[in-house]
Amino acid sequence: MILEHALLSVTPERVAEFESAFGRAEPIISSMPGFRRLHLSRGHERPNVYLLLVEWEELEDHTEGFRRSARYQEWKDLLHHFYEPFPVVEHFTPIDESAL
């Protein structure tokens, strides 16, 4: 299992619009092969910053399968214009999956 991590800094005046767009984008990513689950959390100290965690079966399910798919363009069109600055996406491997 791979955990994708991204801090999404959304332009403050577009938070409500982002959340609505994310609701339309979630079925895109969740339909991809290798997708396990997704968690989107909103910051308390900075309410325009969101933590996106996506679990994938394999790293390539995200980097190759999703990002090189036609559906990724739909995802980008729905979400990428909300970010300032554009997020850094990182991937993590759990040390002990039984503890998760």
A tleap script that builds the chain and sets N, CA, C and O, in Angstrom:
source leaprc.protein.ff14SB
mol = sequence {
  NMET ILE LEU GLU HIE ALA LEU LEU SER VAL
  THR PRO GLU ARG VAL ALA GLU PHE GLU SER
  ALA PHE GLY ARG ALA GLU PRO ILE ILE SER
  SER MET PRO GLY PHE ARG ARG LEU HIE LEU
  SER ARG GLY HIE GLU ARG PRO ASN VAL TYR
  LEU LEU LEU VAL GLU TRP GLU GLU LEU GLU
  ASP HIE THR GLU GLY PHE ARG ARG SER ALA
  ARG TYR GLN GLU TRP LYS ASP LEU LEU HIE
  HIE PHE TYR GLU PRO PHE PRO VAL VAL GLU
  HIE PHE THR PRO ILE ASP GLU SER ALA CLEU
}
set mol.1.N position { 0.847 -1.176 0.000 }
set mol.1.CA position { 0.000 0.000 0.000 }
set mol.1.C position { 0.888 1.233 0.000 }
set mol.1.O position { 1.925 1.275 0.663 }
set mol.2.N position { 0.465 2.224 -0.750 }
set mol.2.CA position { 1.144 3.517 -0.853 }
set mol.2.C position { 0.183 4.597 -0.389 }
set mol.2.O position { -1.000 4.575 -0.727 }
set mol.3.N position { 0.697 5.540 0.386 }
set mol.3.CA position { -0.101 6.666 0.843 }
set mol.3.C position { 0.398 7.931 0.165 }
set mol.3.O position { 1.546 8.336 0.346 }
set mol.4.N position { -0.470 8.543 -0.609 }
set mol.4.CA position { -0.185 9.822 -1.262 }
set mol.4.C position { -0.585 10.931 -0.300 }
set mol.4.O position { -1.642 10.870 0.327 }
set mol.5.N position { 0.269 11.946 -0.189 }
set mol.5.CA position { 0.059 13.059 0.742 }
set mol.5.C position { 0.207 14.365 -0.031 }
set mol.5.O position { 1.178 14.546 -0.765 }
set mol.6.N position { -0.747 15.270 0.130 }
set mol.6.CA position { -0.632 16.597 -0.475 }
set mol.6.C position { -1.324 17.610 0.431 }
set mol.6.O position { -2.444 17.389 0.891 }
set mol.7.N position { -0.640 18.724 0.678 }
set mol.7.CA position { -1.264 19.871 1.348 }
set mol.7.C position { -1.757 20.799 0.252 }
set mol.7.O position { -0.977 21.290 -0.564 }
set mol.8.N position { -3.061 21.030 0.246 }
set mol.8.CA position { -3.692 21.837 -0.801 }
set mol.8.C position { -4.006 23.220 -0.247 }
set mol.8.O position { -4.934 23.376 0.547 }
set mol.9.N position { -3.250 24.209 -0.656 }
set mol.9.CA position { -3.506 25.601 -0.249 }
set mol.9.C position { -4.453 26.212 -1.262 }
set mol.9.O position { -4.080 26.472 -2.406 }
set mol.10.N position { -5.673 26.437 -0.832 }
set mol.10.CA position { -6.723 26.960 -1.702 }
set mol.10.C position { -6.831 28.459 -1.484 }
set mol.10.O position { -6.750 28.934 -0.351 }
set mol.11.N position { -7.011 29.193 -2.549 }
set mol.11.CA position { -7.224 30.622 -2.433 }
set mol.11.C position { -8.386 30.844 -1.463 }
set mol.11.O position { -9.475 30.315 -1.688 }
set mol.12.N position { -8.179 31.621 -0.379 }
set mol.12.CA position { -9.181 31.709 0.700 }
set mol.12.C position { -10.607 32.033 0.243 }
set mol.12.O position { -11.563 31.462 0.769 }
set mol.13.N position { -10.759 32.911 -0.698 }
set mol.13.CA position { -12.112 33.285 -1.122 }
set mol.13.C position { -12.783 32.235 -2.011 }
set mol.13.O position { -13.925 32.419 -2.433 }
set mol.14.N position { -12.075 31.131 -2.300 }
set mol.14.CA position { -12.631 30.096 -3.182 }
set mol.14.C position { -12.831 28.754 -2.474 }
set mol.14.O position { -13.018 27.727 -3.126 }
set mol.15.N position { -12.791 28.767 -1.137 }
set mol.15.CA position { -12.897 27.534 -0.354 }
set mol.15.C position { -14.209 26.796 -0.650 }
set mol.15.O position { -14.182 25.595 -0.920 }
set mol.16.N position { -15.326 27.469 -0.607 }
set mol.16.CA position { -16.625 26.815 -0.839 }
set mol.16.C position { -16.699 26.250 -2.261 }
set mol.16.O position { -17.204 25.148 -2.473 }
set mol.17.N position { -16.203 26.998 -3.206 }
set mol.17.CA position { -16.192 26.554 -4.599 }
set mol.17.C position { -15.293 25.315 -4.757 }
set mol.17.O position { -15.634 24.380 -5.482 }
set mol.18.N position { -14.143 25.322 -4.069 }
set mol.18.CA position { -13.238 24.172 -4.106 }
set mol.18.C position { -13.920 22.925 -3.549 }
set mol.18.O position { -13.855 21.857 -4.157 }
set mol.19.N position { -14.567 23.056 -2.405 }
set mol.19.CA position { -15.209 21.890 -1.796 }
set mol.19.C position { -16.287 21.310 -2.703 }
set mol.19.O position { -16.439 20.091 -2.784 }
set mol.20.N position { -17.019 22.155 -3.369 }
set mol.20.CA position { -18.029 21.689 -4.313 }
set mol.20.C position { -17.378 20.963 -5.490 }
set mol.20.O position { -17.833 19.894 -5.897 }
set mol.21.N position { -16.317 21.548 -6.030 }
set mol.21.CA position { -15.612 20.934 -7.157 }
set mol.21.C position { -14.980 19.607 -6.735 }
set mol.21.O position { -14.970 18.650 -7.509 }
set mol.22.N position { -14.452 19.549 -5.511 }
set mol.22.CA position { -13.853 18.310 -5.039 }
set mol.22.C position { -14.903 17.201 -4.960 }
set mol.22.O position { -14.612 16.044 -5.263 }
set mol.23.N position { -16.102 17.551 -4.561 }
set mol.23.CA position { -17.184 16.571 -4.531 }
set mol.23.C position { -17.472 15.980 -5.901 }
set mol.23.O position { -17.853 14.814 -6.008 }
set mol.24.N position { -17.294 16.773 -6.947 }
set mol.24.CA position { -17.479 16.279 -8.312 }
set mol.24.C position { -16.249 15.509 -8.796 }
set mol.24.O position { -16.365 14.633 -9.652 }
set mol.25.N position { -15.082 15.828 -8.257 }
set mol.25.CA position { -13.836 15.186 -8.690 }
set mol.25.C position { -13.596 13.842 -8.008 }
set mol.25.O position { -12.951 12.966 -8.583 }
set mol.26.N position { -14.101 13.671 -6.804 }
set mol.26.CA position { -13.835 12.446 -6.035 }
set mol.26.C position { -14.224 11.176 -6.792 }
set mol.26.O position { -13.462 10.210 -6.751 }
set mol.27.N position { -15.365 11.123 -7.480 }
set mol.27.CA position { -15.690 9.890 -8.214 }
set mol.27.C position { -14.700 9.574 -9.337 }
set mol.27.O position { -14.568 8.418 -9.738 }
set mol.28.N position { -14.011 10.584 -9.840 }
set mol.28.CA position { -13.018 10.348 -10.891 }
set mol.28.C position { -11.868 9.511 -10.335 }
set mol.28.O position { -11.531 8.462 -10.884 }
set mol.29.N position { -11.272 9.981 -9.242 }
set mol.29.CA position { -10.120 9.274 -8.682 }
set mol.29.C position { -10.539 7.933 -8.078 }
set mol.29.O position { -9.799 6.954 -8.175 }
set mol.30.N position { -11.699 7.882 -7.466 }
set mol.30.CA position { -12.121 6.634 -6.820 }
set mol.30.C position { -12.460 5.531 -7.818 }
set mol.30.O position { -12.562 4.365 -7.438 }
set mol.31.N position { -12.634 5.886 -9.081 }
set mol.31.CA position { -12.930 4.887 -10.110 }
set mol.31.C position { -11.662 4.289 -10.720 }
set mol.31.O position { -11.750 3.388 -11.554 }
set mol.32.N position { -10.494 4.771 -10.321 }
set mol.32.CA position { -9.242 4.346 -10.939 }
set mol.32.C position { -8.763 3.007 -10.372 }
set mol.32.O position { -8.910 2.746 -9.178 }
set mol.33.N position { -8.192 2.165 -11.228 }
set mol.33.CA position { -7.618 0.903 -10.735 }
set mol.33.C position { -6.533 1.184 -9.691 }
set mol.33.O position { -5.708 2.081 -9.862 }
set mol.34.N position { -6.551 0.416 -8.628 }
set mol.34.CA position { -5.561 0.556 -7.567 }
set mol.34.C position { -5.934 1.543 -6.482 }
set mol.34.O position { -5.261 1.611 -5.453 }
set mol.35.N position { -7.000 2.312 -6.690 }
set mol.35.CA position { -7.456 3.250 -5.663 }
set mol.35.C position { -8.048 2.459 -4.506 }
set mol.35.O position { -8.810 1.514 -4.711 }
set mol.36.N position { -7.686 2.860 -3.272 }
set mol.36.CA position { -8.237 2.200 -2.084 }
set mol.36.C position { -9.204 3.102 -1.342 }
set mol.36.O position { -10.362 2.743 -1.129 }
set mol.37.N position { -8.729 4.271 -0.950 }
set mol.37.CA position { -9.598 5.217 -0.236 }
set mol.37.C position { -8.956 6.590 -0.237 }
set mol.37.O position { -7.780 6.757 -0.560 }
set mol.38.N position { -9.765 7.562 0.133 }
set mol.38.CA position { -9.342 8.953 0.132 }
set mol.38.C position { -9.856 9.631 1.391 }
set mol.38.O position { -10.960 9.346 1.855 }
set mol.39.N position { -9.051 10.526 1.938 }
set mol.39.CA position { -9.456 11.358 3.072 }
set mol.39.C position { -9.078 12.792 2.745 }
set mol.39.O position { -7.933 13.069 2.388 }
set mol.40.N position { -10.025 13.696 2.863 }
set mol.40.CA position { -9.767 15.121 2.698 }
set mol.40.C position { -10.136 15.799 4.001 }
set mol.40.O position { -11.268 15.681 4.468 }
set mol.41.N position { -9.179 16.515 4.594 }
set mol.41.CA position { -9.394 17.201 5.871 }
set mol.41.C position { -9.069 18.673 5.711 }
set mol.41.O position { -8.151 19.044 4.979 }
set mol.42.N position { -9.833 19.511 6.404 }
set mol.42.CA position { -9.633 20.958 6.362 }
set mol.42.C position { -8.893 21.416 7.613 }
set mol.42.O position { -9.177 20.948 8.715 }
set mol.43.N position { -7.936 22.337 7.437 }
set mol.43.CA position { -7.129 22.811 8.549 }
set mol.43.C position { -7.901 23.668 9.529 }
set mol.43.O position { -8.786 24.429 9.137 }
set mol.44.N position { -7.569 23.547 10.798 }
set mol.44.CA position { -8.163 24.403 11.832 }
set mol.44.C position { -7.464 25.758 11.873 }
set mol.44.O position { -8.115 26.803 11.849 }
set mol.45.N position { -6.142 25.733 11.934 }
set mol.45.CA position { -5.386 26.981 12.034 }
set mol.45.C position { -5.415 27.769 10.729 }
set mol.45.O position { -5.439 29.000 10.733 }
set mol.46.N position { -5.413 27.044 9.618 }
set mol.46.CA position { -5.488 27.673 8.291 }
set mol.46.C position { -6.635 27.000 7.527 }
set mol.46.O position { -6.417 26.003 6.840 }
set mol.47.N position { -7.855 27.540 7.644 }
set mol.47.CA position { -9.021 26.865 7.067 }
set mol.47.C position { -9.047 26.813 5.537 }
set mol.47.O position { -9.943 26.202 4.954 }
set mol.48.N position { -8.094 27.437 4.902 }
set mol.48.CA position { -8.007 27.333 3.441 }
set mol.48.C position { -6.987 26.283 3.007 }
set mol.48.O position { -6.720 26.134 1.814 }
set mol.49.N position { -6.414 25.551 3.973 }
set mol.49.CA position { -5.447 24.503 3.666 }
set mol.49.C position { -6.086 23.147 3.971 }
set mol.49.O position { -6.646 22.929 5.045 }
set mol.50.N position { -5.987 22.256 3.006 }
set mol.50.CA position { -6.571 20.923 3.115 }
set mol.50.C position { -5.463 19.876 3.053 }
set mol.50.O position { -4.467 20.041 2.348 }
set mol.51.N position { -5.657 18.807 3.797 }
set mol.51.CA position { -4.766 17.660 3.739 }
set mol.51.C position { -5.474 16.571 2.944 }
set mol.51.O position { -6.541 16.094 3.327 }
set mol.52.N position { -4.864 16.194 1.842 }
set mol.52.CA position { -5.395 15.119 1.006 }
set mol.52.C position { -4.523 13.883 1.199 }
set mol.52.O position { -3.311 13.922 0.984 }
set mol.53.N position { -5.152 12.800 1.603 }
set mol.53.CA position { -4.483 11.515 1.733 }
set mol.53.C position { -5.218 10.513 0.850 }
set mol.53.O position { -6.429 10.330 0.972 }
set mol.54.N position { -4.480 9.879 -0.028 }
set mol.54.CA position { -5.071 8.888 -0.925 }
set mol.54.C position { -4.273 7.602 -0.788 }
set mol.54.O position { -3.046 7.611 -0.890 }
set mol.55.N position { -4.959 6.513 -0.562 }
set mol.55.CA position { -4.311 5.203 -0.499 }
set mol.55.C position { -4.430 4.525 -1.859 }
set mol.55.O position { -5.501 4.470 -2.463 }
set mol.56.N position { -3.294 4.014 -2.315 }
set mol.56.CA position { -3.203 3.282 -3.580 }
set mol.56.C position { -2.623 1.896 -3.304 }
set mol.56.O position { -1.859 1.713 -2.356 }
set mol.57.N position { -2.981 0.945 -4.120 }
set mol.57.CA position { -2.390 -0.387 -4.015 }
set mol.57.C position { -0.882 -0.322 -4.274 }
set mol.57.O position { -0.091 -0.861 -3.500 }
set mol.58.N position { -0.493 0.336 -5.358 }
set mol.58.CA position { 0.909 0.443 -5.788 }
set mol.58.C position { 1.189 1.892 -6.197 }
set mol.58.O position { 0.274 2.618 -6.587 }
set mol.59.N position { 2.437 2.302 -6.108 }
set mol.59.CA position { 2.825 3.651 -6.520 }
set mol.59.C position { 2.425 3.928 -7.961 }
set mol.59.O position { 1.937 5.012 -8.280 }
set mol.60.N position { 2.632 2.947 -8.829 }
set mol.60.CA position { 2.336 3.121 -10.248 }
set mol.60.C position { 0.846 3.311 -10.526 }
set mol.60.O position { 0.480 3.870 -11.560 }
set mol.61.N position { -0.021 2.854 -9.616 }
set mol.61.CA position { -1.459 3.100 -9.794 }
set mol.61.C position { -1.733 4.595 -9.821 }
set mol.61.O position { -2.628 5.058 -10.529 }
set mol.62.N position { -0.961 5.346 -9.048 }
set mol.62.CA position { -1.112 6.806 -9.044 }
set mol.62.C position { -0.289 7.463 -10.144 }
set mol.62.O position { -0.818 8.214 -10.963 }
set mol.63.N position { 1.023 7.169 -10.155 }
set mol.63.CA position { 1.930 7.889 -11.048 }
set mol.63.C position { 1.752 7.539 -12.513 }
set mol.63.O position { 1.913 8.397 -13.380 }
set mol.64.N position { 1.424 6.301 -12.795 }
set mol.64.CA position { 1.246 5.869 -14.185 }
set mol.64.C position { -0.241 5.765 -14.549 }
set mol.64.O position { -0.706 6.379 -15.509 }
set mol.65.N position { -0.973 4.972 -13.754 }
set mol.65.CA position { -2.372 4.708 -14.075 }
set mol.65.C position { -3.242 5.942 -14.037 }
set mol.65.O position { -3.909 6.256 -15.022 }
set mol.66.N position { -3.251 6.656 -12.912 }
set mol.66.CA position { -4.125 7.825 -12.781 }
set mol.66.C position { -3.584 9.026 -13.545 }
set mol.66.O position { -4.293 9.615 -14.362 }
set mol.67.N position { -2.353 9.386 -13.289 }
set mol.67.CA position { -1.812 10.613 -13.888 }
set mol.67.C position { -1.668 10.554 -15.401 }
set mol.67.O position { -1.600 11.599 -16.048 }
set mol.68.N position { -1.622 9.391 -15.965 }
set mol.68.CA position { -1.516 9.275 -17.429 }
set mol.68.C position { -2.851 8.913 -18.081 }
set mol.68.O position { -2.904 8.621 -19.275 }
set mol.69.N position { -3.910 8.934 -17.307 }
set mol.69.CA position { -5.229 8.579 -17.836 }
set mol.69.C position { -5.950 9.814 -18.379 }
set mol.69.O position { -5.619 10.948 -18.033 }
set mol.70.N position { -6.923 9.570 -19.221 }
set mol.70.CA position { -7.772 10.656 -19.733 }
set mol.70.C position { -8.571 11.293 -18.601 }
set mol.70.O position { -8.855 12.490 -18.639 }
set mol.71.N position { -8.931 10.510 -17.609 }
set mol.71.CA position { -9.715 11.032 -16.485 }
set mol.71.C position { -8.919 12.026 -15.643 }
set mol.71.O position { -9.511 12.882 -14.985 }
set mol.72.N position { -7.578 11.927 -15.651 }
set mol.72.CA position { -6.758 12.865 -14.899 }
set mol.72.C position { -6.954 14.287 -15.420 }
set mol.72.O position { -6.930 15.241 -14.643 }
set mol.73.N position { -7.146 14.430 -16.717 }
set mol.73.CA position { -7.390 15.769 -17.280 }
set mol.73.C position { -8.673 16.363 -16.710 }
set mol.73.O position { -8.731 17.565 -16.450 }
set mol.74.N position { -9.691 15.550 -16.515 }
set mol.74.CA position { -10.936 16.016 -15.888 }
set mol.74.C position { -10.663 16.485 -14.462 }
set mol.74.O position { -11.143 17.542 -14.051 }
set mol.75.N position { -9.885 15.694 -13.703 }
set mol.75.CA position { -9.496 16.030 -12.332 }
set mol.75.C position { -8.781 17.379 -12.313 }
set mol.75.O position { -9.114 18.258 -11.519 }
set mol.76.N position { -7.799 17.531 -13.193 }
set mol.76.CA position { -7.035 18.777 -13.278 }
set mol.76.C position { -7.950 19.955 -13.584 }
set mol.76.O position { -7.855 21.007 -12.951 }
set mol.77.N position { -8.826 19.773 -14.549 }
set mol.77.CA position { -9.732 20.867 -14.941 }
set mol.77.C position { -10.646 21.288 -13.798 }
set mol.77.O position { -10.972 22.468 -13.671 }
set mol.78.N position { -11.059 20.349 -12.976 }
set mol.78.CA position { -11.932 20.655 -11.848 }
set mol.78.C position { -11.198 21.314 -10.685 }
set mol.78.O position { -11.775 22.160 -10.001 }
set mol.79.N position { -9.929 20.944 -10.442 }
set mol.79.CA position { -9.293 21.305 -9.172 }
set mol.79.C position { -8.035 22.167 -9.242 }
set mol.79.O position { -7.822 22.991 -8.352 }
set mol.80.N position { -7.218 22.014 -10.236 }
set mol.80.CA position { -5.883 22.618 -10.185 }
set mol.80.C position { -5.878 24.141 -10.161 }
set mol.80.O position { -4.898 24.728 -9.702 }
set mol.81.N position { -6.901 24.789 -10.624 }
set mol.81.CA position { -6.919 26.260 -10.637 }
set mol.81.C position { -7.219 26.871 -9.262 }
set mol.81.O position { -7.181 28.094 -9.121 }
set mol.82.N position { -7.511 26.063 -8.262 }
set mol.82.CA position { -7.790 26.574 -6.918 }
set mol.82.C position { -6.533 26.757 -6.075 }
set mol.82.O position { -6.575 27.459 -5.065 }
set mol.83.N position { -5.420 26.146 -6.462 }
set mol.83.CA position { -4.248 26.071 -5.590 }
set mol.83.C position { -3.292 27.246 -5.779 }
set mol.83.O position { -2.990 27.663 -6.897 }
set mol.84.N position { -2.824 27.766 -4.632 }
set mol.84.CA position { -1.803 28.821 -4.637 }
set mol.84.C position { -1.000 28.727 -3.349 }
set mol.84.O position { -1.485 29.152 -2.300 }
set mol.85.N position { 0.199 28.190 -3.393 }
set mol.85.CA position { 0.937 27.657 -4.548 }
set mol.85.C position { 0.464 26.235 -4.885 }
set mol.85.O position { -0.320 25.626 -4.157 }
set mol.86.N position { 0.962 25.745 -5.996 }
set mol.86.CA position { 0.609 24.397 -6.404 }
set mol.86.C position { 1.206 23.404 -5.413 }
set mol.86.O position { 2.358 23.565 -5.010 }
set mol.87.N position { 0.453 22.383 -5.012 }
set mol.87.CA position { 0.925 21.469 -3.959 }
set mol.87.C position { 2.058 20.554 -4.407 }
set mol.87.O position { 2.195 20.209 -5.581 }
set mol.88.N position { 2.852 20.184 -3.428 }
set mol.88.CA position { 3.852 19.134 -3.599 }
set mol.88.C position { 3.178 17.830 -3.179 }
set mol.88.O position { 2.600 17.736 -2.096 }
set mol.89.N position { 3.259 16.847 -4.036 }
set mol.89.CA position { 2.667 15.540 -3.744 }
set mol.89.C position { 3.799 14.576 -3.405 }
set mol.89.O position { 4.783 14.474 -4.138 }
set mol.90.N position { 3.648 13.872 -2.289 }
set mol.90.CA position { 4.651 12.898 -1.868 }
set mol.90.C position { 3.967 11.573 -1.581 }
set mol.90.O position { 2.768 11.518 -1.306 }
set mol.91.N position { 4.758 10.502 -1.651 }
set mol.91.CA position { 4.246 9.157 -1.434 }
set mol.91.C position { 4.984 8.507 -0.273 }
set mol.91.O position { 6.188 8.695 -0.100 }
set mol.92.N position { 4.238 7.737 0.522 }
set mol.92.CA position { 4.791 7.096 1.711 }
set mol.92.C position { 4.400 5.620 1.733 }
set mol.92.O position { 3.334 5.227 1.259 }
set mol.93.N position { 5.295 4.824 2.296 }
set mol.93.CA position { 5.032 3.407 2.495 }
set mol.93.C position { 4.911 3.177 4.002 }
set mol.93.O position { 5.830 3.509 4.750 }
set mol.94.N position { 3.806 2.621 4.449 }
set mol.94.CA position { 3.665 2.351 5.883 }
set mol.94.C position { 4.759 1.402 6.381 }
set mol.94.O position { 5.172 0.480 5.679 }
set mol.95.N position { 5.206 1.650 7.587 }
set mol.95.CA position { 6.223 0.801 8.194 }
set mol.95.C position { 5.600 -0.500 8.661 }
set mol.95.O position { 6.187 -1.570 8.502 }
set mol.96.N position { 4.396 -0.406 9.243 }
set mol.96.CA position { 3.721 -1.601 9.734 }
set mol.96.C position { 2.239 -1.465 9.387 }
set mol.96.O position { 1.498 -0.796 10.107 }
set mol.97.N position { 1.802 -2.084 8.305 }
set mol.97.CA position { 0.417 -1.945 7.870 }
set mol.97.C position { -0.585 -2.470 8.888 }
set mol.97.O position { -1.719 -1.992 8.916 }
set mol.98.N position { -0.225 -3.406 9.700 }
set mol.98.CA position { -1.165 -3.954 10.681 }
set mol.98.C position { -1.505 -2.926 11.761 }
set mol.98.O position { -2.506 -3.074 12.463 }
set mol.99.N position { -0.685 -1.894 11.895 }
set mol.99.CA position { -0.924 -0.856 12.908 }
set mol.99.C position { -1.837 0.247 12.385 }
set mol.99.O position { -2.247 1.120 13.149 }
set mol.100.N position { -2.160 0.221 11.106 }
set mol.100.CA position { -3.003 1.282 10.538 }
set mol.100.C position { -4.470 1.034 10.761 }
set mol.100.O position { -5.303 1.838 10.342 }
savepdb mol mol.pdb
quit
